[in-house]
Amino acid sequence: MSRGHIPSFTWANIFHLCTILCMLITPAVMVKHENFKTCEQSGFCKRNRAYADTALSTSNWNSPYTLDPASIKFNKGVLTGTVLKKLATSDENVRLPLTITFHEAGTARVTVDEERRQKGDIELRHDSKARKERYNEAEKWAIVGGTAVSTGAALSKDADQGTTRVLFGQGSKFEAIVRHAPFGIDFKREGETQIQFNDRGLMNFEHWRAKVEKPEVAAAEGSEENQTEDTAVKTDSGEDESTWWEESFGGNTDSKPRGPEAVALDINFPGYGHVYGAAEHTGPLSLKETRGGDGKYSEPYRLYNSDVFEYELDSPMTLYGSIPFVQAHKKDSSVGVFWLNAAETWIDITKSTSTANPLSLGIGNKVTTQTHWFSESGLLDAFVFLGPTPQDVIGSYAELTGFTELPQHFAIAYHQCRWNYVTDEDVKDVDRKFDKHRIPYDVIWLDIEYTDGKKYFTWDPMNFPDPIGMQKQLDQRERKLVGIIDPHIKNEGGYSIVDEMKSKDLAVKNKEGTIFEGWCWPGSSHWIDCFSPKGREWWKSLFRYDKFKGAAKNMFIWNDMNEPSVFNGPETTMPKDNLHYDNWEHRDVHNINGMTFHQATHDALLARDKDEDKHNVRPFVLTRAFFSGSQRLGAMWTGDNQASWGHLEASIPMLLSMGISGYPFAGADVGGFFGNPDKELLTRWYQAGAFYPFMRAHAHIDTRRREPYLAGEPYTQIIAQAIRLRYSLLPAWYTAFHEASTTGAPILRPNYYVHPGDEKGFAIDDQFYLGSYGLLAKPVTKEGEKGQEMYLADKEKYYDYFDYWMYEGPSTVKVAADLDTIPFLMRGGHIIPRRDRPRRSSGLMKFDPLTLVVVLGNSGDAEGTLYLDDGESFDYKDGAYIHRRFHYQGSTSTLMSEDLGVSGKRTKEYLKTMEKVRVEKIVVVGAPDAWRGKTEVEVSEEQGGKSSAARQVELEYHEREAGKAAWAVVRDPGVQVGAGWKIAF
Ligand code: NOJ
């Protein structure tokens, strides 16, 4: 610049100024996009999208895959054959063994492998020690049942030319029509096509090939940082090989010793307008299209478990966990697909509309949802569920991958966490303050600072000199402690855990086969390899009371950072060419990694408490990373959210998505992790949190303290009310968990699940039902909101939970939502169990009496169930539980309690402990006019199979008031909760 030159004020300057201003006013919390790959930056994603673009823009595209008809065999529910991939440059076909298994449960499984890799007939580059096969052990981790092969499945004689037709499922209502050329499968239910494989011809199986060495220049180009289009290196057949042999991102180079090996398939859902699932993402429950356009994403949904710092909302970016399971839904029909692959996976979604009849003027337009799945390595392995109800699909998926283990009762109550409670005295002080302010809580949590220098299984001697004393104080009110234990083990000589792990050779290895070293909270660290059976055994031993000194019986565990998070690794995780047990590359198992750690800790707690006494307690382990199957091991939470209204709002679709993905024990940090919520936001968050299946407040180390009693009035009281609401409904929550643990049913249920025929409600994801109780909530998630519109899907009566204000569906109604009010309705036809006596912890409510709320609707009948057990042991497996069905029959005005239980060896003993637990109150909402003037009901009990003589008990009838329902109450009918009885009104 010459002297005296006055810079001109250009657009560039204005732009820079704006950028600086924007940085000053927008909060500093923002995901670092540059740390995570876009599809364009992920070699196989880019290749598969390009493949799809070519296929879809080529008229008469011919998928190069055919099923060799001569190879097809069908035996006892299993079809096998060989799919041949035709190569452009050679006459030799690639042989891909195909297996289609038809299961008793009505699911079908399609598995495609690659013969050459299967036989180990390939060469690895860079002297790699990695396995040569495609990873075939995902099922070992994910699948636990539902795989009995259908003996009834049969080949049909009347298949069209060039197809093989298999009938399966009950009454042969399902069919698979396997097309030979090009290879594809149509799955039908009752004659109608529901799911199509390779209909658009996007199937792509990157077969093994040897690298043809290129002149230096091209090779160097191919390894440039964050490759983009410019670096494309073409093979003789015109394919872009720039990311086949090695791939760099953010300063890390992946050596890819097996070359390109992605698998891809297009899966269509003809006639289906909505798809749900593919958790974990922040967007709406009904998944968006991903190929650009107004309001759509331009990136595919990504599944690659990652520690995404300050994650953003409404995004297909990957998060901490992956469940590659989607359900498609249309009026009165649900179907689903589970893509069993643990490698990095992306899913593109598009929708197409076809007009069935040109004269129909839009009526009868059919939307088809088209999905396109691609994974970096492993098998092509997909399960198909043909419905027809949402519960059929979720139930079958849950049968395969396992049900939520019934948690200990404390685990579904309120948890108080922050990073960190700094001393044992601090913990005891918080504990006392909850009591002082009469706010119930069950669990207090310790984050990483409790350890001695981030060495897990140790306590900071200065700040936690007396962990046992601290846990004793908690135990006085039946409260628990949860401590964090992460998978990174501090690399410090003399730390016995790392020394042992090294000497026993139990850590994850780098590509050279020596111990992998990376950076996490403790600084330099190594990672326990829980794929190794010996590693898991050793991990188990660390939790024994004599080993983990200072841990008492009321201490449970939090597993964090298990994606795994590696601060200096590519995309904040492990290099893909790292090696796990049995020399599987990290690339193959990445999305399962977190689950193996969760499993090891879960099993460790099981082992820890086994035989301590005869009532072994159930483990509780929270995880951040997860995969299909993690629901068997404990709760998950949605990681590091922010104290913003947007994050509060986003938590609801995220948790609904977890529920319909078979993992209902899910929560989000109440209050928001990063930042300081103002009091209104904090209050609203507790009101929403009271409906999270896993309800835990948590906060970042840099935030101000925000225990509920610090908020001040009226906030503290309103928050306490929300927590008490949770506690009073614990019998309903526990029953919903029991249902989830036996059927896989979600605990929070979206509209489409409860009303599968109501098209208007298919995309609704800001309100939900709790269990099977017809309890409909729509927590406020917007600042300053005073009223909430709620959508009532069906012709039924709904009542305000608190004041019995009446609403009539189907309609959209406005429900009051002042700061002290949660929009919460009861649908007619249900009976809701509660425990209304406020206590300090849920453990102290164990023998409290129950209240039953009978909500009468249009039919005049109502029903509901109740499940109770000791809330801590596995004795329920021996019959130590109460399972009742309450049924109110309008025609006879009678309320009955029936047993749904099965007697076992501990039934009697348990019932004895519950003998004194009674129903202390029955409230009938929407009480009939005919009860006016009624003052008594007749109560009779079941004794030895007979009814006792009837007793008279007082009834109080409350007249209808403007807008509100009439209601009646019977106080102390004197009946036991675990016994049969009848009340005639
Ligand atoms: C990350 C977790 O997501 C967060 O909840 C925790 O507080 C920190 N790690 C520290 O352990």
Coordinates of C-alpha atoms and ligand atoms in Angstrom, one line a residue, residues 320 419 447-448 484 486 521 558 560-561 624 637 639-640 669 673 696 698-699, ligand 1:
Y320 CA -23.0 -39.9 19.5
W419 CA -19.7 -31.3 36.2
D447 CA -18.3 -36.3 36.8
I448 CA -14.6 -36.8 36.0
I484 CA -18.3 -41.7 35.7
D486 CA -14.6 -43.6 30.7
W521 CA -9.4 -35.9 29.5
W558 CA -21.9 -43.6 33.8
D560 CA -19.1 -41.4 28.6
M561 CA -16.8 -40.7 25.7
R624 CA -23.4 -41.8 25.4
W637 CA -28.7 -39.4 26.9
G639 CA -25.0 -35.6 25.1
D640 CA -23.9 -32.0 25.2
D669 CA -29.6 -32.9 30.0
F673 CA -25.3 -28.6 29.3
R696 CA -31.3 -36.0 34.8
H698 CA -26.7 -31.8 34.1
A699 CA -24.4 -28.8 33.5
Ligands
NOJ1 C1 -18.8 -35.1 28.0 C2 -20.2 -35.4 28.4 O1 -21.1 -35.4 27.4 C3 -20.6 -34.5 29.5 O2 -21.9 -34.8 30.0 C4 -19.6 -34.6 30.7 O3 -19.9 -33.7 31.7 C5 -18.2 -34.3 30.2 N1 -17.9 -35.2 29.1 C6 -17.1 -34.5 31.3 O4 -17.1 -35.8 31.7

